[in-house]
């Protein structure tokens, strides 16, 4: 069967088409995966910046309250109080402000965790203990990181903050579930459409090759019938300008 020109042309055509489809599919998949990751990182950075701005606003408000309180005149009864005790009674700590602020914030598909300098959790979103422990073990630096637990894989953005003279670590976490489902669906589309496209292209290529080579088969059949008794017979020249027409003229 491989001795047939039609078959060889069809196989070459399918081979080239398969390479083109595979390269195209790989390029599309890679570009989409990178774009999804870039979009996720941009969203996590934006959320982190929003939270940081809110925290710094709370920090500034606390500092202003303390300053105004220190400048107010005190009664004799107030003078007898311990200033440290009064401060603890009247003002929030920055940890309390962080907890309260995060309680008012809601982010779609993202969770926020804040740790103090000792790794103690100040506030946390809807994360399990295993994932929180993974965050605590990350190096103290501002970076993007991938972590995983039994529920899946997560993208993490970490940032160091200093509030009220204390260092904190801010984590914004998002699951890869949506991206994974999208890319998996894209893989299934490629796995279904690629063989189907090759099958249709192979059938079309074979029919096209058969049609284009039909004059050659016809000339071969005519030439077989010519012998010493009918040397006046000539091959039919359908198109004198193409290769088959020129070959027929030479044979005639």
XYZ file of C-alpha atoms in Angstrom:
252
model
C 0.000 0.000 0.000
C 2.922 2.343 0.671
C 3.938 1.926 -2.997
C 0.940 4.066 -3.896
C 1.736 7.721 -4.565
C -1.675 8.660 -3.223
C -0.961 6.944 0.093
C 2.500 8.470 0.449
C 1.209 11.950 -0.352
C -1.596 11.547 2.180
C 0.813 10.349 4.893
C 3.214 13.231 4.247
C 0.325 15.649 4.378
C -0.934 14.161 7.656
C 2.556 14.217 9.169
C 3.085 17.896 8.399
C -0.418 18.782 9.577
C 0.051 16.821 12.818
C 3.272 18.697 13.600
C 1.586 22.038 12.911
C -1.412 21.196 15.133
C 0.767 19.902 17.973
C 3.014 22.977 17.914
C -0.011 25.267 17.789
C -1.768 23.441 20.644
C 1.356 23.497 22.813
C 1.878 27.210 22.151
C -1.743 28.071 22.975
C -1.703 25.951 26.138
C 1.596 27.433 27.342
C 0.566 31.028 26.654
C -2.789 30.589 28.397
C -1.160 28.913 31.416
C 1.336 31.766 31.732
C -1.386 34.363 31.316
C -3.534 32.750 34.005
C -0.569 32.691 36.379
C 0.226 36.317 35.597
C -3.405 37.323 36.195
C -3.417 35.462 39.526
C -0.194 37.152 40.634
C -1.511 40.570 39.671
C -4.726 39.942 41.632
C -2.835 38.749 44.728
C -0.556 41.782 44.564
C -3.539 44.111 44.273
C -5.273 42.482 47.255
C -2.062 42.680 49.294
C -1.696 46.374 48.501
C -5.311 47.053 49.497
C -4.858 45.270 52.817
C -1.559 47.015 53.489
C -3.149 50.414 52.865
C -5.962 49.592 55.296
C -3.488 48.402 57.927
C -1.381 51.520 57.612
C -4.493 53.668 57.911
C -5.390 51.843 61.140
C -1.801 52.250 62.355
C -1.901 55.984 61.658
C -5.273 56.315 63.418
C -3.933 54.561 66.504
C -0.874 56.786 66.568
C -3.049 59.890 66.199
C -5.353 58.798 69.028
C -2.401 58.275 71.340
C -0.917 61.628 70.408
C -4.175 63.498 71.001
C -4.693 61.688 74.298
C -1.195 62.582 75.465
C -1.812 66.239 74.638
C -5.117 66.459 76.523
C -5.019 67.921 80.084
C -5.389 65.313 82.797
C -7.469 65.424 85.984
C -5.926 64.628 89.323
C -7.630 61.243 89.282
C -6.139 60.557 85.866
C -2.675 61.500 87.126
C -2.898 58.826 89.770
C -3.449 56.161 87.114
C -0.583 54.255 85.610
C -0.022 55.677 82.078
C 0.697 52.224 80.712
C -2.489 50.825 82.251
C -4.503 53.738 80.864
C -3.078 53.155 77.386
C -3.993 49.507 77.514
C -7.542 50.329 78.651
C -8.270 53.107 76.173
C -6.527 52.118 72.941
C -6.598 49.110 70.679
C -3.410 47.242 70.038
C -2.274 47.002 66.447
C -2.985 43.249 66.599
C -6.584 43.934 67.559
C -6.884 46.495 64.793
C -5.553 43.973 62.243
C -7.998 41.312 63.398
C -10.914 43.727 63.264
C -9.928 45.062 59.852
C -9.609 41.605 58.288
C -12.977 40.680 59.746
C -14.537 43.436 57.641
C -12.721 42.497 54.419
C -13.904 39.809 52.010
C -12.052 38.734 48.878
C -13.408 36.309 46.314
C -11.397 33.074 46.074
C -8.627 34.464 48.287
C -7.696 34.050 51.932
C -5.499 36.310 54.073
C -3.180 35.299 56.915
C -1.190 37.645 59.168
C 1.630 36.426 61.446
C 3.641 38.352 63.986
C 7.430 38.262 64.307
C 7.261 35.059 66.352
C 5.121 33.231 63.804
C 1.980 33.532 65.881
C -1.243 33.870 63.914
C -2.879 37.276 64.306
C -5.682 36.701 61.811
C -6.504 34.031 59.281
C -8.974 33.316 56.516
C -10.571 29.995 55.646
C -7.417 27.858 55.585
C -6.802 24.479 57.131
C -4.096 23.877 59.736
C -1.778 22.063 57.319
C -1.728 24.964 54.900
C -1.228 27.512 57.680
C 1.724 25.509 58.954
C 3.193 25.533 55.428
C 2.949 29.327 55.366
C 4.752 29.658 58.680
C 7.639 27.590 57.312
C 8.175 29.827 54.258
C 11.275 32.077 54.178
C 10.646 35.624 55.383
C 10.708 37.547 52.142
C 8.403 39.243 49.687
C 7.765 36.697 46.939
C 5.351 34.444 45.125
C 5.350 30.816 46.197
C 3.437 27.624 45.431
C 2.317 25.474 48.357
C 0.071 22.428 48.509
C -1.868 20.265 50.915
C -4.278 17.363 50.648
C -6.930 19.621 49.073
C -4.799 20.893 46.199
C -2.222 23.473 45.173
C -2.207 27.155 46.122
C -0.520 30.339 44.967
C 0.832 32.493 47.802
C 2.013 36.081 47.871
C 3.967 37.063 50.969
C 4.878 40.562 52.116
C 6.647 41.894 55.206
C 5.066 44.845 57.015
C 6.054 47.031 59.941
C 3.123 48.420 61.910
C 3.323 50.226 65.251
C 7.026 49.439 65.276
C 6.383 45.685 65.031
C 7.177 43.362 62.101
C 4.372 41.323 60.567
C 4.057 38.883 57.675
C 1.100 39.214 55.344
C 0.043 36.242 53.178
C -2.563 36.284 50.433
C -3.505 32.767 49.295
C -5.525 31.582 46.300
C -6.325 28.075 45.112
C -5.224 26.873 41.667
C -8.505 24.973 41.302
C -10.128 27.243 38.700
C -6.959 27.475 36.604
C -6.422 23.733 36.814
C -9.992 22.979 35.748
C -9.748 25.413 32.841
C -6.440 23.993 31.592
C -7.680 20.433 32.031
C -10.739 21.287 29.950
C -8.466 22.786 27.303
C -6.407 19.584 27.243
C -9.534 17.498 26.709
C -10.579 19.762 23.827
C -7.181 19.314 22.173
C -7.248 15.544 22.738
C -10.647 15.267 21.052
C -10.291 17.786 18.234
C -6.741 16.899 17.134
C -7.431 13.250 16.126
C -10.746 14.307 14.568
C -9.044 17.057 12.561
C -6.325 14.643 11.392
C -8.926 12.063 10.396
C -10.938 14.556 8.348
C -7.782 16.074 6.857
C -6.441 12.622 5.957
C -9.695 11.663 4.234
C -9.818 14.962 2.367
C -6.142 14.671 1.422
C -6.572 11.129 0.118
C -9.608 12.086 -1.987
C -7.788 15.143 -3.325
C -4.700 13.089 -4.222
C -6.893 10.474 -5.881
C -8.649 13.117 -7.937
C -5.444 14.849 -9.002
C -3.731 11.566 -9.897
C -6.761 10.193 -11.794
C -5.416 11.451 -15.185
C -2.146 9.603 -14.544
C -4.038 6.380 -13.843
C -6.103 6.926 -17.001
C -2.969 7.449 -19.116
C -1.462 4.293 -17.649
C -4.557 2.296 -18.567
C -4.555 3.739 -22.106
C -0.856 3.046 -22.580
C -1.373 -0.574 -21.540
C -3.858 -1.054 -24.392
C -1.449 0.218 -27.054
C 0.477 -2.537 -28.864
C 1.775 -3.282 -32.323
C -1.732 -3.545 -33.745
C -2.821 -0.043 -32.775
C 0.265 2.152 -32.734
C -1.809 5.019 -34.023
C -3.604 5.318 -30.669
C -2.665 8.373 -28.635
C -2.995 9.312 -25.013
C -5.578 11.950 -24.193
C -3.940 15.275 -23.337
C -6.278 17.175 -21.026
C -3.953 20.058 -20.177
C -0.837 20.597 -22.258
C 0.634 23.051 -19.715
C 0.805 20.857 -16.622
C 3.268 18.039 -15.898
C 0.876 15.242 -16.848
C 0.012 16.920 -20.147
C 3.699 17.329 -21.053
C 4.375 13.670 -20.189
C 1.457 12.560 -22.392
C 2.750 14.625 -25.318
C 6.240 13.074 -24.993
C 4.734 9.585 -24.861
C 2.573 10.272 -27.916
